[in-house]
PDB file of C-alpha atoms and ligand atoms in Angstrom:
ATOM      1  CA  UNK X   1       0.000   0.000   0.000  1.00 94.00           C
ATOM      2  CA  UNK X   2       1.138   3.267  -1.358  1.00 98.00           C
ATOM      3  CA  UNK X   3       0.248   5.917   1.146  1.00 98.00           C
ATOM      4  CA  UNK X   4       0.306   9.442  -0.419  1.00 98.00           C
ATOM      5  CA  UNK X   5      -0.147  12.658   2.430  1.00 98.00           C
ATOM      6  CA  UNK X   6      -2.400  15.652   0.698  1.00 98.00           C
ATOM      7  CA  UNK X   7      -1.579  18.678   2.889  1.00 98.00           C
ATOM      8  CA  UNK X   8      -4.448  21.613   2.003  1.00 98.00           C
ATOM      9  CA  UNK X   9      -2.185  24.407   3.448  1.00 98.00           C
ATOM     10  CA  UNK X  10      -4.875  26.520   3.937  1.00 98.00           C
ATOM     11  CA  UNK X  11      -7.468  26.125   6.744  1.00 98.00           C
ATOM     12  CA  UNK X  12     -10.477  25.148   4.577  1.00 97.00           C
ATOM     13  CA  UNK X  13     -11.710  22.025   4.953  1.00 97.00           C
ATOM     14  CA  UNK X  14     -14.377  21.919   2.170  1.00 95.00           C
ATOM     15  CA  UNK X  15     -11.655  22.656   0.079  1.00 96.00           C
ATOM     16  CA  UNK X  16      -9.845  19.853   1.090  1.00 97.00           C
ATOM     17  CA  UNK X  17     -12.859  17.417   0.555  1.00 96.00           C
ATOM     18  CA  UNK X  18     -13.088  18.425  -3.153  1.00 94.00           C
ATOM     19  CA  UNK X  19      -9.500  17.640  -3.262  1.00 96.00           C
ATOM     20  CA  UNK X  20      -9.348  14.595  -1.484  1.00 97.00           C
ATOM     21  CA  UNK X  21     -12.541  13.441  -3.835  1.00 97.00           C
ATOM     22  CA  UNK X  22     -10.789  14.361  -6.670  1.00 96.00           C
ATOM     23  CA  UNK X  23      -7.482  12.529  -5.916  1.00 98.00           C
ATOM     24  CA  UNK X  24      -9.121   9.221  -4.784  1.00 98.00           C
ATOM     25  CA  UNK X  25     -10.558   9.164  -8.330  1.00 97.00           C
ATOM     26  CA  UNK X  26      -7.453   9.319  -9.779  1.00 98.00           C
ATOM     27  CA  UNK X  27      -5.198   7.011  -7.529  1.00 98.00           C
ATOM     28  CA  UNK X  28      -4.185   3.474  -8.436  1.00 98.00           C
ATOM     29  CA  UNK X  29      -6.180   0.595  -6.419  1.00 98.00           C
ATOM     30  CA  UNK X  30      -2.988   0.381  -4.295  1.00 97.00           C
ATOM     31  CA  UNK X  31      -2.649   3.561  -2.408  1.00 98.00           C
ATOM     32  CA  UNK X  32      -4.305   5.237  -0.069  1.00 98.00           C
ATOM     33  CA  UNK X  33      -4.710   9.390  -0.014  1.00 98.00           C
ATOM     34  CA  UNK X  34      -4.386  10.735   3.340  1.00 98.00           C
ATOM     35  CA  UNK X  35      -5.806  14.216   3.316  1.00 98.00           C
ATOM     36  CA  UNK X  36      -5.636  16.949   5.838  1.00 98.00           C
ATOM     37  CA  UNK X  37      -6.138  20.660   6.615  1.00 98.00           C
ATOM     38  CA  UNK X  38      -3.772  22.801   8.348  1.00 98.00           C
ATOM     39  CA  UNK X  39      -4.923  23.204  11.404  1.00 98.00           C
ATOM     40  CA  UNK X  40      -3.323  26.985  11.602  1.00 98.00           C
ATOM     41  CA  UNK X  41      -2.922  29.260   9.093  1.00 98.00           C
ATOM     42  CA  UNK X  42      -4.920  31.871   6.413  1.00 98.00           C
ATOM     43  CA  UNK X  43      -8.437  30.756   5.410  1.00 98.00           C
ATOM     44  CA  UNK X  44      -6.988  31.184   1.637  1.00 97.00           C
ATOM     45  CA  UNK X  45      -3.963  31.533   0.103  1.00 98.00           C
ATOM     46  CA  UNK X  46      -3.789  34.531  -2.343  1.00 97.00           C
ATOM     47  CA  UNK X  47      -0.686  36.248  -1.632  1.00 97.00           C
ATOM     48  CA  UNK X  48       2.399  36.224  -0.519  1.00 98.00           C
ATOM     49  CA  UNK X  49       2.374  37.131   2.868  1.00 98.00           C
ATOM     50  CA  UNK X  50      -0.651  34.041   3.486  1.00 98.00           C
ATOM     51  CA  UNK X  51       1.859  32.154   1.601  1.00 98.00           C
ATOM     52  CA  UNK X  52       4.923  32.419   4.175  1.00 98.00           C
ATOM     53  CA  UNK X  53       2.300  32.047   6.956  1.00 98.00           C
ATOM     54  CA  UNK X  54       0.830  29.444   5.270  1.00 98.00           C
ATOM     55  CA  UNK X  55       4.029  27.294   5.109  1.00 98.00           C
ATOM     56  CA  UNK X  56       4.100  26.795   9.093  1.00 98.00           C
ATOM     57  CA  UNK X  57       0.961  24.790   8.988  1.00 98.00           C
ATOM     58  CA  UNK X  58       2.040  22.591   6.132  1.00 98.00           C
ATOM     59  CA  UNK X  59       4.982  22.065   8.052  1.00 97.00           C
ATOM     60  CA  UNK X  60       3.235  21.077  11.050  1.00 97.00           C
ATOM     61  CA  UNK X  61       1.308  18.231   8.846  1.00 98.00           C
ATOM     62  CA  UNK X  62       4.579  16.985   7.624  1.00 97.00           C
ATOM     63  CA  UNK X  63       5.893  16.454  10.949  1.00 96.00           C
ATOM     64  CA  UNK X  64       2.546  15.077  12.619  1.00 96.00           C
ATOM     65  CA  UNK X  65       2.929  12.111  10.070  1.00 97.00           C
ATOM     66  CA  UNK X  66       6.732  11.752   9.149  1.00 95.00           C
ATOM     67  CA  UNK X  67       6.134   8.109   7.560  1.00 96.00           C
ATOM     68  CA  UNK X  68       3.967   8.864   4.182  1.00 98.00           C
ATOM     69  CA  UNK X  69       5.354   7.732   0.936  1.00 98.00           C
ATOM     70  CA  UNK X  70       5.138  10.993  -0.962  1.00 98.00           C
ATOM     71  CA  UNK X  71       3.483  14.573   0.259  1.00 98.00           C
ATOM     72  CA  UNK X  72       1.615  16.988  -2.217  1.00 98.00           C
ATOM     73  CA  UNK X  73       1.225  20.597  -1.477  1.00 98.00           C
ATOM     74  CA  UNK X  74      -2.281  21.216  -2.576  1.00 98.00           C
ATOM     75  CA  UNK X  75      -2.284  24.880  -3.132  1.00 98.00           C
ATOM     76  CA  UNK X  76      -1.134  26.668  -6.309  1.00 98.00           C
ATOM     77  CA  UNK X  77       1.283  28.686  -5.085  1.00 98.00           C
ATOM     78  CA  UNK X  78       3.399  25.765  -3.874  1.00 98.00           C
ATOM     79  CA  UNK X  79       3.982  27.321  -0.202  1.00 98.00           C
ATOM     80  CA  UNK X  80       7.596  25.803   1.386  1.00 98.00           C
ATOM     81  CA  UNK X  81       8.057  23.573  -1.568  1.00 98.00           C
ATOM     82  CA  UNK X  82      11.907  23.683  -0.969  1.00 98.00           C
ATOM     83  CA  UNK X  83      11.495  23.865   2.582  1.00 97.00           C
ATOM     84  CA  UNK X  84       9.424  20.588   2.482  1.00 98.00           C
ATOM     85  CA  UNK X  85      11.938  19.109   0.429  1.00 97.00           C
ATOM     86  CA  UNK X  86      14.773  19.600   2.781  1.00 97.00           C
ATOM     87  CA  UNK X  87      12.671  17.425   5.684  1.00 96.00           C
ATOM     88  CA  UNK X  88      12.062  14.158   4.083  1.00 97.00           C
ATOM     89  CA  UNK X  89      13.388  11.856   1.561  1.00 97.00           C
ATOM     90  CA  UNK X  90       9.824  10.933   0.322  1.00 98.00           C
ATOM     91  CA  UNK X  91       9.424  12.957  -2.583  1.00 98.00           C
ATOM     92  CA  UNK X  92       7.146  16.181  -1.999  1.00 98.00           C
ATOM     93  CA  UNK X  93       5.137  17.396  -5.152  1.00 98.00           C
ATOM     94  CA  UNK X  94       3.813  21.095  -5.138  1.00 98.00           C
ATOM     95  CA  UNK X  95       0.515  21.062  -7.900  1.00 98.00           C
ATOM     96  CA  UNK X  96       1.364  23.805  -9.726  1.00 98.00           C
ATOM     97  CA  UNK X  97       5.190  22.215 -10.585  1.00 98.00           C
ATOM     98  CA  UNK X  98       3.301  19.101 -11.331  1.00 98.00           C
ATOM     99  CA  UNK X  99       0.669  20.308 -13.602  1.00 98.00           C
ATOM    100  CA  UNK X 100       3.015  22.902 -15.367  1.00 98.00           C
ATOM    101  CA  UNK X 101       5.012  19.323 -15.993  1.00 98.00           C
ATOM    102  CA  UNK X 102       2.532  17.292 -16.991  1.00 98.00           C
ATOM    103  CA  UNK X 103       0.863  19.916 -19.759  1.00 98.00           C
ATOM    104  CA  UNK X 104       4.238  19.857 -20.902  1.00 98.00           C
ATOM    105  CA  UNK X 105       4.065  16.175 -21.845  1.00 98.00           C
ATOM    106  CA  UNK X 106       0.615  16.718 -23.488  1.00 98.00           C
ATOM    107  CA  UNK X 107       0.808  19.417 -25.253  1.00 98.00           C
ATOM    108  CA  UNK X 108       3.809  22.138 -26.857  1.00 98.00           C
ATOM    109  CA  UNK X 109       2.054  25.171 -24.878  1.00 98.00           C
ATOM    110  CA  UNK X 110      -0.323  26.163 -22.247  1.00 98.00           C
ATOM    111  CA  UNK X 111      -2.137  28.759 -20.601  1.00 98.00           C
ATOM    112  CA  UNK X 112      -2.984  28.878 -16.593  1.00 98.00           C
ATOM    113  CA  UNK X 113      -6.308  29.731 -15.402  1.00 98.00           C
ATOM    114  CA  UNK X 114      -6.103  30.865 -12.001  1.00 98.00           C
ATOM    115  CA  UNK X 115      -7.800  33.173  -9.449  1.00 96.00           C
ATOM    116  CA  UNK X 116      -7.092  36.717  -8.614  1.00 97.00           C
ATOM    117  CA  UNK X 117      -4.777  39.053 -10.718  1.00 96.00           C
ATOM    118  CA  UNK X 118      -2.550  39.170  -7.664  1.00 96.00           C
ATOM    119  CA  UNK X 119      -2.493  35.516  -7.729  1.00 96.00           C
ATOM    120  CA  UNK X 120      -1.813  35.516 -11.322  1.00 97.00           C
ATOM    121  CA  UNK X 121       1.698  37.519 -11.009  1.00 97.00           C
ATOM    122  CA  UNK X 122       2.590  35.125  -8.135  1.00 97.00           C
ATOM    123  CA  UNK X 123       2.274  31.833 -11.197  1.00 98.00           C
ATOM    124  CA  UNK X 124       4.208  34.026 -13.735  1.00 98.00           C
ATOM    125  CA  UNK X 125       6.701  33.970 -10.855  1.00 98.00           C
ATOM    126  CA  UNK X 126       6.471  30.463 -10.480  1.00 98.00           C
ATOM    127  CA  UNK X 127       6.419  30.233 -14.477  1.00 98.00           C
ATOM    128  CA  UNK X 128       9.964  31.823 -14.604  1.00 98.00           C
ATOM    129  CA  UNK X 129      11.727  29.506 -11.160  1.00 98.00           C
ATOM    130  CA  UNK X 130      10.291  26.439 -13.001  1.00 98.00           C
ATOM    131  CA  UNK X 131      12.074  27.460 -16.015  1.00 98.00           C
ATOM    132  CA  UNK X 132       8.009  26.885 -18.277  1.00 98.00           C
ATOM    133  CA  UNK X 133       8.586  30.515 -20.205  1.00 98.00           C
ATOM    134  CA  UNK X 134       8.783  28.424 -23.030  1.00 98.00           C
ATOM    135  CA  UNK X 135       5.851  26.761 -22.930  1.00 98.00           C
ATOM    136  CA  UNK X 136       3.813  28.721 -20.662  1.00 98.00           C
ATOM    137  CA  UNK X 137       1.770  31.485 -22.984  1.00 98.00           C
ATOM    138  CA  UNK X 138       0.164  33.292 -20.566  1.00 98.00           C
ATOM    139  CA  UNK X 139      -1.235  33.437 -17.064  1.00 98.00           C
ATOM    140  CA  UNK X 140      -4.653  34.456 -16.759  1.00 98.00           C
ATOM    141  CA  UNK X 141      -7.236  35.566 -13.412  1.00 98.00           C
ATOM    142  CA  UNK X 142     -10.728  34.920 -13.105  1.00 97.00           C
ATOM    143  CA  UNK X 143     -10.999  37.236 -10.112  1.00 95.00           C
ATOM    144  CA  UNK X 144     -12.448  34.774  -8.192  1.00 95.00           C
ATOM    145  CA  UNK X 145     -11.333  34.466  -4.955  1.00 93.00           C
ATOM    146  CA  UNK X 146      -9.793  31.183  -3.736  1.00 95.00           C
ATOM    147  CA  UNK X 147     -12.974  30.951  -1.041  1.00 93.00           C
ATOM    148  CA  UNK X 148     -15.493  31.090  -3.928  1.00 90.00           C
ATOM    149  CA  UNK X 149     -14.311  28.126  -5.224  1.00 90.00           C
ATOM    150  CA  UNK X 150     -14.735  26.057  -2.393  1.00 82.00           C
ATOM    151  CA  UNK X 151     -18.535  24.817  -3.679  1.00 71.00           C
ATOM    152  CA  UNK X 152     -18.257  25.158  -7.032  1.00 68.00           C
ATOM    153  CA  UNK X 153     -21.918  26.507  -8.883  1.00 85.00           C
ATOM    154  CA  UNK X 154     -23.107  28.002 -12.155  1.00 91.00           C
ATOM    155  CA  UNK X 155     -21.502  30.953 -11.772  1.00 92.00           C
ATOM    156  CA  UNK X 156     -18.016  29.281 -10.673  1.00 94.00           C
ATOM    157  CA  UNK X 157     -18.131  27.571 -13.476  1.00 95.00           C
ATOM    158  CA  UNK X 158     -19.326  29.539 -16.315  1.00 96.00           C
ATOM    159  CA  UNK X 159     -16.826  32.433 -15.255  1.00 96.00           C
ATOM    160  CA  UNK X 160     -13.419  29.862 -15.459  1.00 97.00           C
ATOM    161  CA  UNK X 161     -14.817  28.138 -18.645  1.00 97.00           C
ATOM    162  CA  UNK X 162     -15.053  31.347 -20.009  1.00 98.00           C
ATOM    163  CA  UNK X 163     -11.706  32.036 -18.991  1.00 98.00           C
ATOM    164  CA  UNK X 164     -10.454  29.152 -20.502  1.00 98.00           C
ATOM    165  CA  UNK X 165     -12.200  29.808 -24.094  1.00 98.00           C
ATOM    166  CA  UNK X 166     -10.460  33.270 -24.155  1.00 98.00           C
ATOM    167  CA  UNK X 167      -7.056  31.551 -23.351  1.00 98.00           C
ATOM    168  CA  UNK X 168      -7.864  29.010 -26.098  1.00 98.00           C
ATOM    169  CA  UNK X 169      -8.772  32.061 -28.558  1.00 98.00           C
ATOM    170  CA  UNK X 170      -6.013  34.485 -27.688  1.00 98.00           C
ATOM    171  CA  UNK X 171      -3.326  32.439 -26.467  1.00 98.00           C
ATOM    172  CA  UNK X 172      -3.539  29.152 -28.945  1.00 97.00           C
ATOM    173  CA  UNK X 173      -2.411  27.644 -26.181  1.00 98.00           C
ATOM    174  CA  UNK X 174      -2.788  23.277 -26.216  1.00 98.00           C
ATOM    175  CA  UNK X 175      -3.735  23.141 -22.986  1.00 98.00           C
ATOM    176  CA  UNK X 176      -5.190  24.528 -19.679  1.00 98.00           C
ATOM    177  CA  UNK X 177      -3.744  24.448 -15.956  1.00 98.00           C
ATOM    178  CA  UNK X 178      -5.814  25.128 -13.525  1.00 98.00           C
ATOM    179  CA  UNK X 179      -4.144  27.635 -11.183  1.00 98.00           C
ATOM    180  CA  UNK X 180      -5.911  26.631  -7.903  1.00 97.00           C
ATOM    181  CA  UNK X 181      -6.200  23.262  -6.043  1.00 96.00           C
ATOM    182  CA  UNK X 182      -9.655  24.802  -5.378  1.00 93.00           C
ATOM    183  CA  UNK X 183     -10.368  24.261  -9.149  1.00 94.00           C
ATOM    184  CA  UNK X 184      -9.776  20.574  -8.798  1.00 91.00           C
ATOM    185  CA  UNK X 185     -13.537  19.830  -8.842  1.00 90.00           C
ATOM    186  CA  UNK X 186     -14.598  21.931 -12.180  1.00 94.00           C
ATOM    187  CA  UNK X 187     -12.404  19.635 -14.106  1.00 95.00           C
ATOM    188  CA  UNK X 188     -15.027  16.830 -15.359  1.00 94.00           C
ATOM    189  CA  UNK X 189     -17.134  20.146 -16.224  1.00 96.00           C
ATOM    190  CA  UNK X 190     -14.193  22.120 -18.329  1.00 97.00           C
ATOM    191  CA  UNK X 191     -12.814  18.799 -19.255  1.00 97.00           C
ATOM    192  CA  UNK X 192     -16.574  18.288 -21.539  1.00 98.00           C
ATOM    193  CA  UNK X 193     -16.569  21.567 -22.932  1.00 98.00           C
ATOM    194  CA  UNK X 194     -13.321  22.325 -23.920  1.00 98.00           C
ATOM    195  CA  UNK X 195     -11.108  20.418 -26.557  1.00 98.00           C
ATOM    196  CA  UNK X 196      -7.507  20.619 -25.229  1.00 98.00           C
ATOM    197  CA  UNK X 197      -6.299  18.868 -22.109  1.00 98.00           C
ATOM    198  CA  UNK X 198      -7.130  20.532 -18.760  1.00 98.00           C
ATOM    199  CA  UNK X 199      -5.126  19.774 -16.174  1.00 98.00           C
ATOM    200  CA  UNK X 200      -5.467  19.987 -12.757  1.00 98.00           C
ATOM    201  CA  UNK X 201      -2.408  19.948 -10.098  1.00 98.00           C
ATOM    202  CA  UNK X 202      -3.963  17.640  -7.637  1.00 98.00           C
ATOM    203  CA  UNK X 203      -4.344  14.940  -9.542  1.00 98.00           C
ATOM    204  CA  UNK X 204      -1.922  15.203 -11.917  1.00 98.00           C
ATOM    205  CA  UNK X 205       0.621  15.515  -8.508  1.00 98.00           C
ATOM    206  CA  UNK X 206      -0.963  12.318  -6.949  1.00 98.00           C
ATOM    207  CA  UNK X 207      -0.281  10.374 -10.429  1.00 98.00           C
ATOM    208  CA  UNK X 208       3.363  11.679 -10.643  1.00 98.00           C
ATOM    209  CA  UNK X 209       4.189  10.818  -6.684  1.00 98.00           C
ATOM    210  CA  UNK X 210       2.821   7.415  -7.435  1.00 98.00           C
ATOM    211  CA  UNK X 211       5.414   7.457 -10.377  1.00 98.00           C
ATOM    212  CA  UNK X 212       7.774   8.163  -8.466  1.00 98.00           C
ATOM    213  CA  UNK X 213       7.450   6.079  -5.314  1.00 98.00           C
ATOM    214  CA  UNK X 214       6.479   3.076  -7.613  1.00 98.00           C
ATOM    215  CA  UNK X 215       9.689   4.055  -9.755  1.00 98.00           C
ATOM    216  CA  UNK X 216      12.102   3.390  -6.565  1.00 98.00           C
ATOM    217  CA  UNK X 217      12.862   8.024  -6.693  1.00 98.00           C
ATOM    218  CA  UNK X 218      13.648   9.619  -3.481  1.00 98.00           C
ATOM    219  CA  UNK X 219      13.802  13.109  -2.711  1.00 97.00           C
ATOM    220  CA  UNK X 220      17.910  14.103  -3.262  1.00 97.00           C
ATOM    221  CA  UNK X 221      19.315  14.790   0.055  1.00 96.00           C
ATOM    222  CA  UNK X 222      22.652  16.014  -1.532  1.00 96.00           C
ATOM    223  CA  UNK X 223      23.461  19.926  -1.701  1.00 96.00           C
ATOM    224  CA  UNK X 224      20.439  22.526  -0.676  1.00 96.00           C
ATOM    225  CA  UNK X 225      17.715  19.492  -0.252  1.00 96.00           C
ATOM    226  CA  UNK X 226      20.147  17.581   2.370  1.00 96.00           C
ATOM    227  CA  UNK X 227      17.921  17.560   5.911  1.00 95.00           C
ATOM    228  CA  UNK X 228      17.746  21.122   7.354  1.00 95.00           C
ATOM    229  CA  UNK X 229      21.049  21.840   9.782  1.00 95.00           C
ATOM    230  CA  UNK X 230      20.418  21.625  13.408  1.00 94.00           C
ATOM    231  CA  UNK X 231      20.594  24.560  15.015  1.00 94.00           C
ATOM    232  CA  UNK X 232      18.973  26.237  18.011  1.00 95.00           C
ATOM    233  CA  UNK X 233      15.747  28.686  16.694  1.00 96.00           C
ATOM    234  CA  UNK X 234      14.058  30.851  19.380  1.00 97.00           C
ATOM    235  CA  UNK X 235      10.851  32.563  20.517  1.00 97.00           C
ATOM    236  CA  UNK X 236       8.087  31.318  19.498  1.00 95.00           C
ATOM    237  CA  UNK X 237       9.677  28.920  16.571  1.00 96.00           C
ATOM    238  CA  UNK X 238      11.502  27.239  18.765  1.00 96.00           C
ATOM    239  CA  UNK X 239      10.145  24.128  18.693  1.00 94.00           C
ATOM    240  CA  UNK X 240      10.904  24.439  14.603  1.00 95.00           C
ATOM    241  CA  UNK X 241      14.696  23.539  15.348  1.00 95.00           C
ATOM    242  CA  UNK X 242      15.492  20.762  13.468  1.00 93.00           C
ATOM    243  CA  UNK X 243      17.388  17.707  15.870  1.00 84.00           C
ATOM    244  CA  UNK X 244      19.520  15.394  14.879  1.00 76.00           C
ATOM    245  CA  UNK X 245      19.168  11.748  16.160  1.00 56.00           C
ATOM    246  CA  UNK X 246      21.268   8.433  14.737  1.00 38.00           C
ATOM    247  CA  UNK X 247      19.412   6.516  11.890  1.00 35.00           C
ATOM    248  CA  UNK X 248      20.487   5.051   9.215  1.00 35.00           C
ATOM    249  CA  UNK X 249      24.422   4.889   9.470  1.00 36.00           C
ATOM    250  CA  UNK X 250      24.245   9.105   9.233  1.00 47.00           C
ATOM    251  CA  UNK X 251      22.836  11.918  11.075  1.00 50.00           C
ATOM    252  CA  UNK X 252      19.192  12.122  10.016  1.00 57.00           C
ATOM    253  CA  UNK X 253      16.999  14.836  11.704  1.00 57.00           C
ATOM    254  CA  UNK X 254      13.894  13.838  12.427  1.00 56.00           C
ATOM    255  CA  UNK X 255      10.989  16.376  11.077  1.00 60.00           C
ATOM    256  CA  UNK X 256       8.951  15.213  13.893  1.00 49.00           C
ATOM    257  CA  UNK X 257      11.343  15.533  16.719  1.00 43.00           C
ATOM    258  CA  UNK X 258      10.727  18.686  18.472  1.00 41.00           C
ATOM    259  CA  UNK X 259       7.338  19.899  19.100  1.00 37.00           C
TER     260      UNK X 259
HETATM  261  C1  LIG R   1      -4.474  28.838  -3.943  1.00 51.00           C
HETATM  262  C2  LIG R   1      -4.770  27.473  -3.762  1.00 51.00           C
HETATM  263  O1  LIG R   1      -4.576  26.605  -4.591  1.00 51.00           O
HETATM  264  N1  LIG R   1      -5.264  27.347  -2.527  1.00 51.00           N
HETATM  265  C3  LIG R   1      -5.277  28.561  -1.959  1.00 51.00           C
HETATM  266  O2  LIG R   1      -5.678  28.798  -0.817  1.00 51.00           O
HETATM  267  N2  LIG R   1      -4.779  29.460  -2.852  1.00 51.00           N
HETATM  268  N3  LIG R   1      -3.872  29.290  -5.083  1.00 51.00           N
HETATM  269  C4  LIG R   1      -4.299  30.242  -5.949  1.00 51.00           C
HETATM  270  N4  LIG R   1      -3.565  30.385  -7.071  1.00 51.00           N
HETATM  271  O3  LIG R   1      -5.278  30.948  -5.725  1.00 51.00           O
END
């Protein structure tokens, strides 16, 4: 049994139903989806300040269950990606890394779909550090917040299909990402009306961590994704000092040790 963690970094749980639905449609017989909610943190994530906060939580749901075969960060923005990295040798998938990937092997260009225009300069960011210039044609907002999505309606999704027939029309892109995990449930709906691949980071991060696991791939832990070094941290993030204990034949910090 393949046992893949879904961290929702942000603190709504609806949200993290849809997702959880939508990866357990997609996951092989063999593994199990394990999704949670941080349990502290911004209601949404939709900028970058929510996104640094955001990152504690998601760390705290990594450490509460050190053991899973692979993690996925389940927001677009993929919050402590690196970060997440450094703590485990499982491998960690963000869904905006994996669905910018995956397009990639379906089609020569694509467009993302995503929520607020703030939100939208945050995944041309993320366009750039993946190195998807190339491919990526353009990034575009629905101006729907990240909390509107969370029971998708008419209105949801009439305003991101429309979205998506503009990028089709004015970007000739070959495909659609979907720039929130919130959109994970409006892809059976898109996926009818539109006739390029839509792709959705949740599932398309399950299917590539299950690639991965089932491949024999580990996380590297040589150079900046090597465990975090202990140190002491203080105030109130103290208990966010990575330890050390022996395991292994090397020093391996445990992300579960302090609390
Ligand atoms: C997101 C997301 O996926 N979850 C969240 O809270 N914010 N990202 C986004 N691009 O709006």
């Amino acid at each position: 049994m393949m046992r893949i963690k879904l961290i929702n970094p942000n603190t709504s749980s609806a949200m993290t139903e849809a997702m959880a639905r939508a990866a357990r449609e997609v996951a092989s017989p063999g593994t199990r989806i394990d999704a949670v909610t941080a349990a502290s943190g911004p209601a949404s994530i939709e900028g970058h300040y929510d996104e640094a906060i955001s990152v504690i939580g998601l760390i705290d749901q990594m450490r509460a269950d050190p053991d899973a075969d692979a993690y996925v960060i389940a927001c677009f923005g993929d919050p402590g990606l690196l970060a997440a990295r450094e703590l485990t040798e499982a491998p960690v998938l963000g869904i905006a890394e994996a669905a910018m990937h995956t397009a990639t092997f379906l089609a020569t260009s694509f467009s993302v779909v995503t929520t607020l225009d703030r939100t939208r300069i945050i995944s041309e960011a993320l366009v750039r550090n993946y190195g998807m210039q190339a491919a990526c044609r353009r990034v575009r907002a629905t101006d729907l917040p990240v909390l509107e999505l969370e029971e998708p309606g008419d209105r949801v999704n009439e305003i991101v299909f429309a979205e998506c027939l503009r990028a089709l029309d004015q970007d000739r892109c070959g495909a659609i990402v979907l720039g929130c995990a919130g959109m994970a449930g409006l892809v059976d709906y898109l996926r009818a009306r539109l006739p390029v691949p839509v792709i959705d980071g949740v599932t398309a991060a399950v299917k590539i961590a299950e690639a991965l696991v089932g491949g024999g791939l580990r996380t590297s832990k040589h150079g900046d994704l090597a465990y975090p070094l202990p140190k002491a941290y203080s105030g109130s993030l103290a208990a966010y000092a990575p330890s050390v204990r022996e395991g292994l034949g090397e020093q391996r910090p445990e992300i579960h040790a302090a609390r």
